[in-house]
């Protein structure tokens, strides 16, 4: 098919079908646009790079982008999930032949709510130190343990879970990866109160919960590898996204907003403020330019080292923007609450910046990753890397 | 006459305050007060008064201990470390402005006084009170402890005026740091001129030193528990404090916290001795302690990782307090400017 | 008409410059030139001209390749990485101001032209040249490549004036960065008005982009050899790059170096396309590249430790070049101000 | 003796003897004031805290300070060497009973030039990895190796040398500490050109040089311990000293100088400059206050953690002052040389700041030391700590 033919087909299909859909409000949980998404999926537009067998059309990246552009022009969601749908990509790559046909179509249509069950109180930066156990039983596994920093667990149907299935293997080698059904006795979800006084995350207490045989992804004991692809995926998405103010509209115009705040505060003529505001906006702009260049270089087949820098860059931007907003507001920043939205924003940003600098791997871990994977600097000696995990924990 | 304590006496005073706060102002107490309307622990304040702390700057003639900024600073390090909401800063400033029975009541912990600096002293830039013919009208913004004050003092260049409780309404503000309550005082009524403006600078300097002590103490405490966590918390089979990323942050923070302590104590000593470098020392404490505290609290959260992103962990309480102290009485930008002005005046 | 190269052609151009410089502008060559009076390598400049680099911005009609800022920036990354003293920036600016035989001579590498921005363009704040009745008199300060110039261009708002060699004396300045020579031009003699002032802004923008490329290339190179050293150098039984202190500095520097590259290339693209964000992009490159280079060079020295404290080690040559680039055409403070002005104009 | 009696005695002695002396120009090499210093030594004032047997008077610290104050008032040098003379203190504590009486009096009188022979090209931060060897021979040792970052080696009579005497011991345990005679065949001193284009340091090539038996300090193989006391001593002195501009006079008035430079440059009314200048001066002042407090606390018997922070603090001060001076000068900072003293200062400072941030242990090493020794954070696992050094180097 030529590019023109493709474009014509998508445009025609959209003209025939797209009538608008309710907006998506949450990243997690069931998608209110499910009906529309199912239509997109069935038409083969949800993941056009995927093979036809899996609802795709086997398009090249270039042609898939044509589809995406058509959808974007129409304001219609649902395509490009072969790039953006973490759950579906993971399932497609690693789910068992029994489970894959059950779950993939639902994921593409947003019909099932999902959450991540990775971190534990004792395994944050050192994710491979998880102690949640999955023990083999008739027809599947029984799971017991505790997970933290889970988003949307209270409305999820499945959790992508890592649990230890082999305690005699070294820490990275005894882990398996599952789609665990969340709606069962034995899975207890409690909200986690954040420093911002919000609760976007949960703790999940798992007590003898059951996972059917076919819900294992990848090989038994091969969970660390599955996890790595899922994490790399998440990181590349994360650097891109600004995570500052509460309102999505504000995020989109981050630069103008800071300038505007300085003007409102009557401080835009202050030379010190001008330097500070300029620097924050510059960092934000540089991060966008880096990301854009990285994508272009990937497009040209050049390897790009920039992709992994986005999250680290964003962390500096957010913390510094919190500082500058506070500087701009002066005494007003002492306040909070709905009557003081500018103060609320400055304070929220100052605290929520840790979501980026700690969440999904701290800045420190991120620098390790960049140093080792991008700059090829040697790893630190890891004392517990090659030791049976049961021996590691016995030694504490 | 300011009393001068020996090193041993100071240490004893400090230890007695520390013990009291450890007992009565533990994290659970702080959190309980955060959820109350006034944020005030009357019983603890009485206990502090019994220790002589409320009246430490009140002269012996009025039932106080007649101590000076050096001892105040030391006590404030404890207050700050414990995140206590006790109205110590207000009380210390008031002690330099009140005499007679009011001073006596202040020392006894029976009179809580909020001080509103006006005119050139108005660090909020938003207060506006008109005083004439024995009456005052207007608003004094962001006044510490205003929500529990029995008396307000309007401190301007042309004099200090006392406002009785009946003549003002205190609107508690929805503060980001719930351990340090502020209120807008809406004043409309008679005032009493209690002294002329010449005492204001000295009194507010005492407040600045008190705040600096609070900041130094807070910085040190958040560093201490962060380092302790770094010694205990294990990841990758090692204590996280054995990793350079954490260890080096801790070393840098130690420099910050020690510098804050030096700055606060130096300002106290200069103020006590009326030293030649008084203005320089005060301005230095005005930003060095605030900056150090913010940095220690900020990096303290980062060093803890995820656990400190929860409401239940105390690190963010210190960050909130650090942020509020960094605005109170003028921000770091303001005090750096004052600092260089003082240097220019000296050179 | 600006020629547009394909990605492959650009890569080929870049590689040919890189090979030439690797061969003829190795560290030993740089050091040899540092010790000469002019700092100029005439043979290398001829070789660069033969590659088409001297005339890359000169139109094809005048013997150049008619390329644009995007290709210039790419070449400048190599020039900067190699610490080459080739008069590329001056030549690039001059290419946007000259026509006819002079442009032809410029493209052939036979005419070296120094450009002195005057009036509002005078980034030195110290130049003072009076032009009237076809004569100019005064001094143009800190002029790059002035010491080897055959022709000087005085670029002011009211026009561009050519000054022949006989009408000025170039006093070479004792520069801290010996890879980038500057001279004060003492001008006294006839001048020729060659174009009006409207071309100046565009020409100087080309110079800024060229400098940004130089900085991005230098930042990347100093980072590269620092990382390489960190992989090889062993202390405590490990490569020092395995320690977080070093590894994390390297990661932060990678962000700086990549950001510099993005900023320089974005400014080049905006200038080439006359994009809407041109002023914003130019100003951004004006400080982001300078700051990134200084930081990479500074931390690069630190990461090497003692070996980089020696004259024989190349790290300080990059630091010197980073420092000189950070002043040339205005410092970061200036460009941050210009940046926010451009943002204000846009909003 | 009462304080008053002591003061009277010192004052009288100074009145009778002090007639001025030539100033000391270099830290290393023979002291031009040797004649006067010998007189001070013989009178018992050079090291008044030391026992009488070693030229001292066994005074308390408080009384010794009275002596120091009297000398300071008279402007006379030479006392307080029990606090300030690295060489004499090291020799007194560790030299053999044969060598000590030979060397200590000369060191107190500045009659012998000294230098430090610690670092090697392969042993900078990791000083215990030295490979200079000292092999036992009749009557002493024969030494071969290379040392770097040596000050004053070209005018020194002795070098304080660490060399490996046992290759089968772990790295820290096979090192011995010597006073090596420098004026002999086999010791070749070459100047080292610094990034500032000065040469204050040497490389020392040692080829089969001889050290007499009695010049061993401490025990054979116990050199690491001797070194630690010497290094701790150096560090505490180093944090104290500002190492900025070339001129001593300028150093003393560092704060005023920066303010003055801003005024000269016509930028003292610039709000951004004012903030920057204030911050540098503040850091300098805080460092002085820290040092003063540390000394006071030591005086009160409280343990002080502050002492070791001075060098790290100074490193930040110098680098930032270099930046601010450059900012103040603008284009003028492009220049160097005697005709441009302000530019020369700014550029010199910007480069020479590394003398503090690298020399005597990099900032990174210094942070390790503070983290481990002051904050009691655990050491990193050291892979080569307990291995025979010969095995360590064979493994590379």
Short mmCIF file of N, CA and C in Angstrom, two decimals, chain A residues 190-267:
data_model
loop_
_atom_site.label_atom_id
_atom_site.label_comp_id
_atom_site.label_asym_id
_atom_site.label_seq_id
_atom_site.Cartn_x
_atom_site.Cartn_y
_atom_site.Cartn_z
N UNK A 190 -4.49 -1.07 50.19
CA UNK A 190 -4.71 0.07 51.09
C UNK A 190 -4.05 1.31 50.51
N UNK A 191 -4.72 2.45 50.63
CA UNK A 191 -4.13 3.68 50.09
C UNK A 191 -2.89 4.09 50.89
N UNK A 192 -1.95 4.72 50.20
CA UNK A 192 -0.70 5.18 50.81
C UNK A 192 -0.76 6.71 50.78
N UNK A 193 -0.61 7.32 51.94
CA UNK A 193 -0.71 8.78 51.98
C UNK A 193 0.66 9.38 51.64
N UNK A 194 0.68 10.24 50.64
CA UNK A 194 1.95 10.81 50.18
C UNK A 194 2.30 12.08 50.94
N UNK A 195 3.54 12.54 50.75
CA UNK A 195 3.93 13.78 51.43
C UNK A 195 3.11 14.96 50.94
N UNK A 196 2.54 14.84 49.76
CA UNK A 196 1.70 15.91 49.24
C UNK A 196 0.29 15.85 49.83
N UNK A 197 0.05 14.87 50.70
CA UNK A 197 -1.25 14.67 51.32
C UNK A 197 -2.28 14.15 50.31
N UNK A 198 -1.82 13.63 49.21
CA UNK A 198 -2.69 12.93 48.28
C UNK A 198 -2.49 11.42 48.47
N UNK A 199 -3.32 10.65 47.83
CA UNK A 199 -3.11 9.20 47.84
C UNK A 199 -3.28 8.64 46.43
N UNK A 200 -2.25 8.73 45.64
CA UNK A 200 -2.30 8.16 44.29
C UNK A 200 -1.77 6.74 44.25
N UNK A 201 -1.21 6.30 45.37
CA UNK A 201 -0.58 4.98 45.39
C UNK A 201 -1.21 4.10 46.45
N UNK A 202 -0.93 2.82 46.31
CA UNK A 202 -1.42 1.87 47.29
C UNK A 202 -0.28 1.03 47.84
N UNK A 203 -0.55 0.47 49.00
CA UNK A 203 0.19 -0.69 49.45
C UNK A 203 -0.68 -1.90 49.14
N UNK A 204 -0.08 -2.98 48.74
CA UNK A 204 -0.86 -4.18 48.45
C UNK A 204 -0.32 -5.32 49.31
N UNK A 205 -1.19 -5.81 50.19
CA UNK A 205 -0.82 -6.93 51.05
C UNK A 205 -1.36 -8.20 50.42
N UNK A 206 -0.47 -9.12 50.13
CA UNK A 206 -0.88 -10.34 49.43
C UNK A 206 -0.71 -11.52 50.36
N UNK A 207 -1.81 -12.23 50.59
CA UNK A 207 -1.75 -13.33 51.54
C UNK A 207 -2.37 -14.58 50.92
N UNK A 208 -1.50 -15.42 50.39
CA UNK A 208 -1.95 -16.69 49.83
C UNK A 208 -2.91 -16.49 48.65
N UNK A 209 -2.61 -15.50 47.85
CA UNK A 209 -3.42 -15.26 46.64
C UNK A 209 -3.05 -16.29 45.57
N UNK A 210 -3.96 -16.51 44.63
CA UNK A 210 -3.74 -17.53 43.61
C UNK A 210 -3.50 -16.93 42.23
N UNK A 211 -2.52 -17.50 41.51
CA UNK A 211 -2.29 -17.12 40.12
C UNK A 211 -2.36 -18.38 39.26
N UNK A 212 -3.22 -18.37 38.24
CA UNK A 212 -3.30 -19.56 37.38
C UNK A 212 -2.01 -19.77 36.59
N UNK A 213 -1.76 -21.00 36.29
CA UNK A 213 -0.58 -21.46 35.56
C UNK A 213 -0.24 -20.58 34.35
N UNK A 214 -1.26 -20.31 33.53
CA UNK A 214 -0.98 -19.62 32.26
C UNK A 214 -0.64 -18.15 32.42
N UNK A 215 -0.76 -17.61 33.65
CA UNK A 215 -0.49 -16.19 33.83
C UNK A 215 0.99 -15.88 34.08
N UNK A 216 1.84 -16.89 34.00
CA UNK A 216 3.28 -16.66 34.06
C UNK A 216 3.73 -16.02 32.75
N UNK A 217 4.53 -14.94 32.82
CA UNK A 217 5.09 -14.32 31.61
C UNK A 217 6.57 -14.68 31.52
N UNK A 218 7.00 -15.04 30.34
CA UNK A 218 8.39 -15.46 30.19
C UNK A 218 8.60 -16.79 30.88
N UNK A 219 9.86 -17.13 31.13
CA UNK A 219 10.15 -18.41 31.77
C UNK A 219 10.10 -18.30 33.28
N UNK A 220 9.88 -19.44 33.91
CA UNK A 220 9.98 -19.51 35.37
C UNK A 220 11.42 -19.15 35.74
N UNK A 221 11.58 -18.19 36.63
CA UNK A 221 12.93 -17.75 37.01
C UNK A 221 13.51 -16.73 36.05
N UNK A 222 12.75 -16.43 34.99
CA UNK A 222 13.25 -15.46 34.02
C UNK A 222 12.58 -14.10 34.16
N UNK A 223 12.00 -13.84 35.31
CA UNK A 223 11.22 -12.63 35.51
C UNK A 223 12.03 -11.35 35.44
N UNK A 224 13.30 -11.43 35.84
CA UNK A 224 14.13 -10.22 35.85
C UNK A 224 14.28 -9.66 34.44
N UNK A 225 14.43 -10.55 33.49
CA UNK A 225 14.57 -10.12 32.10
C UNK A 225 13.29 -9.47 31.59
N UNK A 226 12.15 -10.08 31.90
CA UNK A 226 10.87 -9.50 31.49
C UNK A 226 10.72 -8.11 32.11
N UNK A 227 11.07 -8.03 33.39
CA UNK A 227 10.97 -6.76 34.11
C UNK A 227 11.82 -5.68 33.44
N UNK A 228 13.03 -6.05 33.02
CA UNK A 228 13.92 -5.05 32.43
C UNK A 228 13.33 -4.41 31.18
N UNK A 229 12.72 -5.24 30.35
CA UNK A 229 12.12 -4.64 29.15
C UNK A 229 10.95 -3.73 29.54
N UNK A 230 10.17 -4.15 30.54
CA UNK A 230 9.04 -3.32 30.97
C UNK A 230 9.54 -2.01 31.58
N UNK A 231 10.62 -2.07 32.36
CA UNK A 231 11.13 -0.87 33.01
C UNK A 231 11.75 0.11 32.02
N UNK A 232 12.51 -0.44 31.09
CA UNK A 232 13.16 0.42 30.10
C UNK A 232 12.09 1.18 29.35
N UNK A 233 11.01 0.47 29.08
CA UNK A 233 9.89 1.05 28.41
C UNK A 233 9.31 2.23 29.21
N UNK A 234 9.05 1.95 30.48
CA UNK A 234 8.48 2.99 31.35
C UNK A 234 9.38 4.20 31.42
N UNK A 235 10.70 3.99 31.57
CA UNK A 235 11.64 5.10 31.71
C UNK A 235 11.61 6.01 30.51
N UNK A 236 11.57 5.41 29.33
CA UNK A 236 11.62 6.25 28.14
C UNK A 236 10.37 7.11 28.04
N UNK A 237 9.25 6.59 28.54
CA UNK A 237 8.03 7.38 28.54
C UNK A 237 8.09 8.48 29.59
N UNK A 238 8.73 8.17 30.72
CA UNK A 238 8.70 9.05 31.88
C UNK A 238 9.47 10.35 31.68
N UNK A 239 10.64 10.26 31.04
CA UNK A 239 11.46 11.45 30.84
C UNK A 239 10.73 12.50 30.01
N UNK A 240 9.91 12.00 29.14
CA UNK A 240 9.15 12.85 28.25
C UNK A 240 8.12 13.71 28.95
N UNK A 241 7.50 13.11 29.93
CA UNK A 241 6.34 13.73 30.54
C UNK A 241 6.74 14.69 31.64
N UNK A 242 6.27 15.89 31.58
CA UNK A 242 6.47 16.83 32.67
C UNK A 242 5.55 16.41 33.79
N UNK A 243 6.02 16.47 35.00
CA UNK A 243 5.19 16.05 36.12
C UNK A 243 5.21 17.13 37.17
N UNK A 244 4.65 18.26 36.84
CA UNK A 244 4.77 19.37 37.76
C UNK A 244 3.45 19.70 38.40
N UNK A 245 2.80 20.67 37.87
CA UNK A 245 1.56 21.16 38.47
C UNK A 245 0.47 20.10 38.33
N UNK A 246 -0.62 20.30 39.03
CA UNK A 246 -1.69 19.33 39.01
C UNK A 246 -2.42 19.33 37.68
N UNK A 247 -2.57 20.52 37.12
CA UNK A 247 -3.43 20.62 35.95
C UNK A 247 -2.68 20.29 34.68
N UNK A 248 -3.31 19.50 33.86
CA UNK A 248 -2.68 19.10 32.62
C UNK A 248 -2.43 20.30 31.72
N UNK A 249 -3.37 21.24 31.72
CA UNK A 249 -3.24 22.41 30.87
C UNK A 249 -1.98 23.18 31.22
N UNK A 250 -1.72 23.32 32.51
CA UNK A 250 -0.55 24.05 32.96
C UNK A 250 0.73 23.38 32.51
N UNK A 251 0.73 22.06 32.57
CA UNK A 251 1.94 21.34 32.18
C UNK A 251 2.31 21.63 30.74
N UNK A 252 1.30 21.69 29.90
CA UNK A 252 1.57 21.87 28.49
C UNK A 252 2.26 23.21 28.24
N UNK A 253 1.96 24.20 29.06
CA UNK A 253 2.55 25.52 28.84
C UNK A 253 3.45 25.91 29.98
N UNK A 254 4.26 24.95 30.43
CA UNK A 254 5.12 25.16 31.59
C UNK A 254 5.94 26.43 31.52
N UNK A 255 6.51 26.73 30.36
CA UNK A 255 7.39 27.88 30.25
C UNK A 255 6.61 29.17 30.44
N UNK A 256 5.56 29.30 29.67
CA UNK A 256 4.76 30.51 29.74
C UNK A 256 4.23 30.70 31.15
N UNK A 257 3.87 29.58 31.82
CA UNK A 257 3.27 29.68 33.14
C UNK A 257 4.24 30.31 34.14
N UNK A 258 5.50 29.93 34.08
CA UNK A 258 6.47 30.45 35.04
C UNK A 258 6.71 31.94 34.79
N UNK A 259 6.82 32.28 33.53
CA UNK A 259 6.99 33.68 33.14
C UNK A 259 5.79 34.49 33.62
N UNK A 260 4.62 33.91 33.44
CA UNK A 260 3.39 34.59 33.81
C UNK A 260 3.32 34.79 35.32
N UNK A 261 3.74 33.77 36.05
CA UNK A 261 3.73 33.87 37.51
C UNK A 261 4.65 35.00 37.96
N UNK A 262 5.82 35.09 37.32
CA UNK A 262 6.75 36.16 37.67
C UNK A 262 6.14 37.52 37.39
N UNK A 263 5.41 37.60 36.30
CA UNK A 263 4.79 38.87 35.94
C UNK A 263 3.69 39.21 36.95
N UNK A 264 2.86 38.21 37.24
CA UNK A 264 1.79 38.40 38.23
C UNK A 264 2.33 38.85 39.58
N UNK A 265 3.48 38.24 39.95
CA UNK A 265 4.06 38.57 41.26
C UNK A 265 4.76 39.92 41.23
N UNK A 266 4.74 40.56 40.07
CA UNK A 266 5.37 41.88 39.96
C UNK A 266 6.89 41.81 40.02
N UNK A 267 7.45 40.65 39.69
CA UNK A 267 8.90 40.49 39.83
C UNK A 267 9.60 40.25 38.52
#
